[in-house]
Amino acid sequence: MSGQLDGKIIWVTGGGRGLGRAYAEGLAREGAAVAVSDIAGAEDTAAAIRAAGGTAAGFMCDVTDEAAVLRCAADIKSRLGPIDGLVNNAGAYPLAPIEQTDAAFLERLFRLNVFGSFHCIRAVVPDMKARRRGKIVNVASATFHAPPPMLSAYVATKGAVIGMTRSLARELGEYDINVNVIAPGLTETPGVAEAPFGDEMWAGVLAAQCFKRREQPADLVGTVVFLCSPASDFITAQTINCDGGMGVH
């Protein structure tokens, strides 16, 4: 552990597996005490971090439930201390043509991908304001800059996350709270393996990327650590694509 996050308490949502677990483990390796939450619980991730010599606690939390989010934030503070950083990773990416993107579909997706981030930010901001510091990392998607078909609702939610981030950075800057976005490309995770992303989609992604290999969770960890560390203290309101050069902006 290099220690650049020593003494920091960072909450990672959706940390039970996939990218969230990779973020949590990477943050812990840099010395952070990591609160890992997931709708199905995240104790396995927390236990793995502790087994590797880090500090972590697992929590069960449905980020679409505002009351549950507030309870989770209070539990984290009680067990670990005031939250210094938040990584809003929980989300979903269902494929659907426009004919199937009805009101119920949209509501479910926006409640998770957008409302969930709002709930978590609202839960941590009061303490961050009082302490005049904090790091908020929202997770969007490189599809916002290079949108494929069949993901219109998902891309709309990620556009909302980017817009929310830019406005909140203006609002919270006077309290020295950083609010940024990481935008991953298509990444080999258990969730992606379970989704209907076939070889044709992967071939299109690789053709668009500068790096001709499939993105791995480890490819994103350094950027998340950077955005949670003192090295990014003068960076806010930004969207950082971490997609192997698929999108250029």
Short mmCIF file of C-alpha atoms in Angstrom, two decimals:
data_model
loop_
_atom_site.label_atom_id
_atom_site.label_comp_id
_atom_site.label_asym_id
_atom_site.label_seq_id
_atom_site.Cartn_x
_atom_site.Cartn_y
_atom_site.Cartn_z
CA MET A 1 0.00 0.00 0.00
CA SER A 2 1.41 3.40 -0.98
CA GLY A 3 -0.65 5.37 1.53
CA GLN A 4 -1.87 8.26 -0.63
CA LEU A 5 -5.35 7.70 0.84
CA ASP A 6 -4.27 6.99 4.42
CA GLY A 7 -6.90 8.13 6.89
CA LYS A 8 -9.58 8.60 4.24
CA ILE A 9 -12.98 6.92 4.48
CA ILE A 10 -14.49 6.25 1.06
CA TRP A 11 -17.91 4.82 0.27
CA VAL A 12 -18.25 2.71 -2.90
CA THR A 13 -21.79 1.83 -3.98
CA GLY A 14 -22.50 -1.29 -6.02
CA GLY A 15 -19.27 -2.76 -4.67
CA GLY A 16 -20.32 -6.38 -4.36
CA ARG A 17 -18.68 -7.38 -7.64
CA GLY A 18 -17.41 -6.12 -10.97
CA LEU A 19 -16.15 -2.55 -11.26
CA GLY A 20 -17.34 -1.58 -7.79
CA ARG A 21 -15.33 -4.36 -6.21
CA ALA A 22 -12.26 -3.38 -8.24
CA TYR A 23 -12.62 0.25 -7.14
CA ALA A 24 -13.02 -0.74 -3.50
CA GLU A 25 -9.99 -3.02 -3.53
CA GLY A 26 -7.87 -0.40 -5.32
CA LEU A 27 -8.84 2.35 -2.88
CA ALA A 28 -8.02 0.07 0.06
CA ARG A 29 -4.60 -0.72 -1.39
CA GLU A 30 -3.88 3.03 -1.23
CA GLY A 31 -4.73 3.12 2.47
CA ALA A 32 -8.40 4.14 2.49
CA ALA A 33 -10.90 2.59 4.86
CA VAL A 34 -13.57 1.50 2.41
CA ALA A 35 -17.29 1.25 3.05
CA VAL A 36 -18.65 -1.10 0.41
CA SER A 37 -22.39 -1.23 -0.19
CA ASP A 38 -24.55 -3.27 -2.52
CA ILE A 39 -28.21 -4.17 -2.82
CA ALA A 40 -27.30 -7.80 -2.08
CA GLY A 41 -24.68 -6.91 0.51
CA ALA A 42 -20.94 -6.50 0.06
CA GLU A 43 -19.39 -8.41 2.92
CA ASP A 44 -17.46 -10.71 0.54
CA THR A 45 -15.69 -7.69 -0.95
CA ALA A 46 -15.02 -6.23 2.48
CA ALA A 47 -13.70 -9.56 3.76
CA ALA A 48 -11.34 -9.88 0.79
CA ILE A 49 -9.98 -6.39 1.48
CA ARG A 50 -9.42 -7.21 5.14
CA ALA A 51 -7.74 -10.50 4.23
CA ALA A 52 -5.31 -8.51 2.06
CA GLY A 53 -4.45 -6.27 5.01
CA GLY A 54 -6.82 -3.39 4.31
CA THR A 55 -9.70 -1.83 6.22
CA ALA A 56 -13.24 -2.29 4.98
CA ALA A 57 -16.83 -2.85 6.08
CA GLY A 58 -19.71 -4.20 4.03
CA PHE A 59 -23.23 -2.77 4.00
CA MET A 60 -26.52 -3.72 2.40
CA CYS A 61 -28.11 -0.74 0.65
CA ASP A 62 -30.60 -0.17 -2.16
CA VAL A 63 -29.58 3.23 -3.52
CA THR A 64 -33.04 3.77 -5.04
CA ASP A 65 -34.45 3.90 -1.48
CA GLU A 66 -33.67 7.34 -0.07
CA ALA A 67 -34.34 6.33 3.54
CA ALA A 68 -32.11 3.27 3.18
CA VAL A 69 -29.31 5.45 1.77
CA LEU A 70 -29.52 7.84 4.71
CA ARG A 71 -29.41 4.90 7.14
CA CYS A 72 -26.42 3.42 5.33
CA ALA A 73 -24.51 6.71 5.45
CA ALA A 74 -25.20 6.98 9.17
CA ASP A 75 -24.05 3.38 9.72
CA ILE A 76 -20.83 4.05 7.81
CA LYS A 77 -20.13 7.12 9.91
CA SER A 78 -20.83 5.17 13.10
CA ARG A 79 -18.56 2.25 12.16
CA LEU A 80 -15.75 3.96 10.25
CA GLY A 81 -16.07 7.73 10.74
CA PRO A 82 -17.11 10.70 8.59
CA ILE A 83 -17.12 9.97 4.87
CA ASP A 84 -14.33 11.69 2.90
CA GLY A 85 -15.14 10.27 -0.51
CA LEU A 86 -18.06 8.77 -2.42
CA VAL A 87 -17.87 6.65 -5.57
CA ASN A 88 -21.36 6.42 -7.09
CA ASN A 89 -20.88 3.16 -8.95
CA ALA A 90 -24.23 1.37 -8.51
CA GLY A 91 -26.12 1.15 -11.79
CA ALA A 92 -27.49 -0.99 -14.60
CA TYR A 93 -27.16 -1.03 -18.38
CA PRO A 94 -30.10 -2.88 -20.00
CA LEU A 95 -30.33 -3.11 -23.77
CA ALA A 96 -33.74 -2.26 -25.23
CA PRO A 97 -35.15 -0.89 -28.49
CA ILE A 98 -37.21 2.28 -28.25
CA GLU A 99 -40.45 0.27 -28.62
CA GLN A 100 -39.69 -1.43 -25.27
CA THR A 101 -38.53 1.72 -23.50
CA ASP A 102 -41.81 2.48 -21.78
CA ALA A 103 -42.48 4.59 -18.69
CA ALA A 104 -41.92 1.72 -16.28
CA PHE A 105 -38.58 0.84 -17.90
CA LEU A 106 -37.44 4.47 -17.78
CA GLU A 107 -38.53 4.93 -14.19
CA ARG A 108 -36.63 1.85 -12.98
CA LEU A 109 -33.46 2.88 -14.78
CA PHE A 110 -33.55 6.53 -13.74
CA ARG A 111 -34.28 5.58 -10.12
CA LEU A 112 -31.10 3.49 -10.07
CA ASN A 113 -28.67 5.35 -12.32
CA VAL A 114 -29.69 8.94 -11.50
CA PHE A 115 -31.82 9.12 -8.36
CA GLY A 116 -29.47 6.71 -6.57
CA SER A 117 -26.52 9.03 -7.13
CA PHE A 118 -28.53 12.03 -5.93
CA HIS A 119 -29.58 10.17 -2.76
CA CYS A 120 -26.00 9.19 -1.91
CA ILE A 121 -24.63 12.68 -2.56
CA ARG A 122 -27.33 14.25 -0.39
CA ALA A 123 -26.40 11.81 2.38
CA VAL A 124 -22.70 12.73 2.45
CA VAL A 125 -22.69 16.45 1.59
CA PRO A 126 -23.68 17.87 5.00
CA ASP A 127 -20.59 16.40 6.70
CA MET A 128 -18.39 17.31 3.75
CA LYS A 129 -19.61 20.92 3.92
CA ALA A 130 -19.02 21.06 7.66
CA ARG A 131 -15.47 19.73 7.23
CA ARG A 132 -14.89 21.76 4.05
CA ARG A 133 -13.55 18.88 2.02
CA GLY A 134 -14.76 15.88 0.08
CA LYS A 135 -14.38 13.88 -3.12
CA ILE A 136 -17.42 12.78 -5.10
CA VAL A 137 -16.84 10.53 -8.11
CA ASN A 138 -19.87 9.79 -10.26
CA VAL A 139 -19.78 7.02 -12.83
CA ALA A 140 -21.16 7.75 -16.29
CA SER A 141 -20.21 5.94 -19.47
CA ALA A 142 -18.18 6.48 -22.62
CA THR A 143 -21.42 5.72 -24.47
CA PHE A 144 -22.45 9.32 -23.76
CA HIS A 145 -19.77 10.43 -26.24
CA ALA A 146 -20.02 7.43 -28.58
CA PRO A 147 -23.58 6.12 -28.23
CA PRO A 148 -24.49 2.73 -29.68
CA PRO A 149 -28.01 1.67 -30.64
CA MET A 150 -30.35 -0.08 -28.19
CA LEU A 151 -29.05 1.91 -25.20
CA SER A 152 -30.97 5.18 -25.54
CA ALA A 153 -32.41 5.07 -22.01
CA TYR A 154 -29.08 4.13 -20.48
CA VAL A 155 -27.24 6.89 -22.35
CA ALA A 156 -29.93 9.35 -21.23
CA THR A 157 -29.29 8.44 -17.58
CA LYS A 158 -25.55 8.89 -18.00
CA GLY A 159 -26.08 12.26 -19.66
CA ALA A 160 -28.10 13.21 -16.60
CA VAL A 161 -25.25 12.12 -14.33
CA ILE A 162 -22.78 14.31 -16.26
CA GLY A 163 -25.11 17.30 -16.10
CA MET A 164 -25.74 16.78 -12.39
CA THR A 165 -22.00 16.61 -11.77
CA ARG A 166 -21.28 19.88 -13.55
CA SER A 167 -23.96 21.75 -11.65
CA LEU A 168 -23.02 20.27 -8.26
CA ALA A 169 -19.37 21.14 -8.81
CA ARG A 170 -20.44 24.79 -9.11
CA GLU A 171 -22.63 24.52 -6.03
CA LEU A 172 -20.10 22.74 -3.80
CA GLY A 173 -16.85 24.32 -4.97
CA GLU A 174 -16.91 27.00 -2.28
CA TYR A 175 -16.73 24.18 0.28
CA ASP A 176 -13.68 22.63 -1.44
CA ILE A 177 -15.70 19.58 -2.45
CA ASN A 178 -14.62 18.03 -5.75
CA VAL A 179 -17.30 16.52 -8.01
CA ASN A 180 -16.11 14.65 -11.09
CA VAL A 181 -17.14 11.87 -13.45
CA ILE A 182 -15.34 8.80 -14.72
CA ALA A 183 -16.72 7.43 -17.99
CA PRO A 184 -15.69 3.79 -18.53
CA GLY A 185 -15.84 2.03 -21.86
CA LEU A 186 -17.27 -1.46 -22.30
CA THR A 187 -15.43 -3.49 -19.68
CA GLU A 188 -15.11 -7.23 -19.10
CA THR A 189 -17.03 -7.72 -15.85
CA PRO A 190 -19.42 -10.42 -14.62
CA GLY A 191 -22.34 -8.11 -15.39
CA VAL A 192 -21.22 -7.55 -18.97
CA ALA A 193 -20.70 -11.29 -19.39
CA GLU A 194 -24.34 -11.83 -18.35
CA ALA A 195 -25.67 -9.12 -20.68
CA PRO A 196 -26.39 -9.70 -24.39
CA PHE A 197 -23.19 -8.01 -25.55
CA GLY A 198 -22.11 -10.32 -28.34
CA ASP A 199 -18.90 -10.61 -30.33
CA GLU A 200 -20.26 -8.12 -32.88
CA MET A 201 -20.53 -5.37 -30.26
CA TRP A 202 -17.08 -6.16 -28.88
CA ALA A 203 -15.66 -6.05 -32.40
CA GLY A 204 -17.16 -2.58 -32.91
CA VAL A 205 -15.76 -1.34 -29.61
CA LEU A 206 -12.27 -2.65 -30.36
CA ALA A 207 -12.33 -1.11 -33.82
CA ALA A 208 -13.16 2.30 -32.28
CA GLN A 209 -10.59 2.12 -29.49
CA CYS A 210 -6.97 3.20 -29.84
CA PHE A 211 -5.96 0.22 -27.67
CA LYS A 212 -7.00 -3.01 -29.39
CA ARG A 213 -7.89 -5.07 -26.35
CA ARG A 214 -10.88 -5.48 -24.09
CA GLU A 215 -10.98 -3.11 -21.15
CA GLN A 216 -10.52 -4.71 -17.73
CA PRO A 217 -11.66 -3.44 -14.30
CA ALA A 218 -8.02 -2.81 -13.35
CA ASP A 219 -7.79 -0.29 -16.21
CA LEU A 220 -10.18 2.03 -14.35
CA VAL A 221 -8.89 1.78 -10.80
CA GLY A 222 -6.05 4.29 -11.14
CA THR A 223 -8.40 7.02 -12.34
CA VAL A 224 -10.81 6.47 -9.44
CA VAL A 225 -7.93 6.51 -6.95
CA PHE A 226 -6.62 9.73 -8.53
CA LEU A 227 -10.03 11.43 -8.29
CA CYS A 228 -10.27 10.45 -4.60
CA SER A 229 -6.72 11.56 -3.76
CA PRO A 230 -5.08 14.92 -3.00
CA ALA A 231 -3.50 14.78 -6.47
CA SER A 232 -6.85 15.89 -7.94
CA ASP A 233 -7.56 18.70 -5.46
CA PHE A 234 -7.83 21.37 -8.20
CA ILE A 235 -9.89 19.25 -10.61
CA THR A 236 -13.68 19.47 -10.50
CA ALA A 237 -16.70 19.41 -12.85
CA GLN A 238 -14.77 17.19 -15.29
CA THR A 239 -15.66 14.02 -17.17
CA ILE A 240 -12.67 11.73 -17.63
CA ASN A 241 -13.11 9.11 -20.33
CA CYS A 242 -11.29 5.90 -19.47
CA ASP A 243 -12.14 3.87 -22.53
CA GLY A 244 -8.95 3.06 -24.41
CA GLY A 245 -9.39 6.05 -26.69
CA MET A 246 -12.81 5.14 -28.06
CA GLY A 247 -14.15 8.64 -27.47
CA VAL A 248 -12.09 11.76 -28.12
CA HIS A 249 -13.34 15.06 -26.73
#
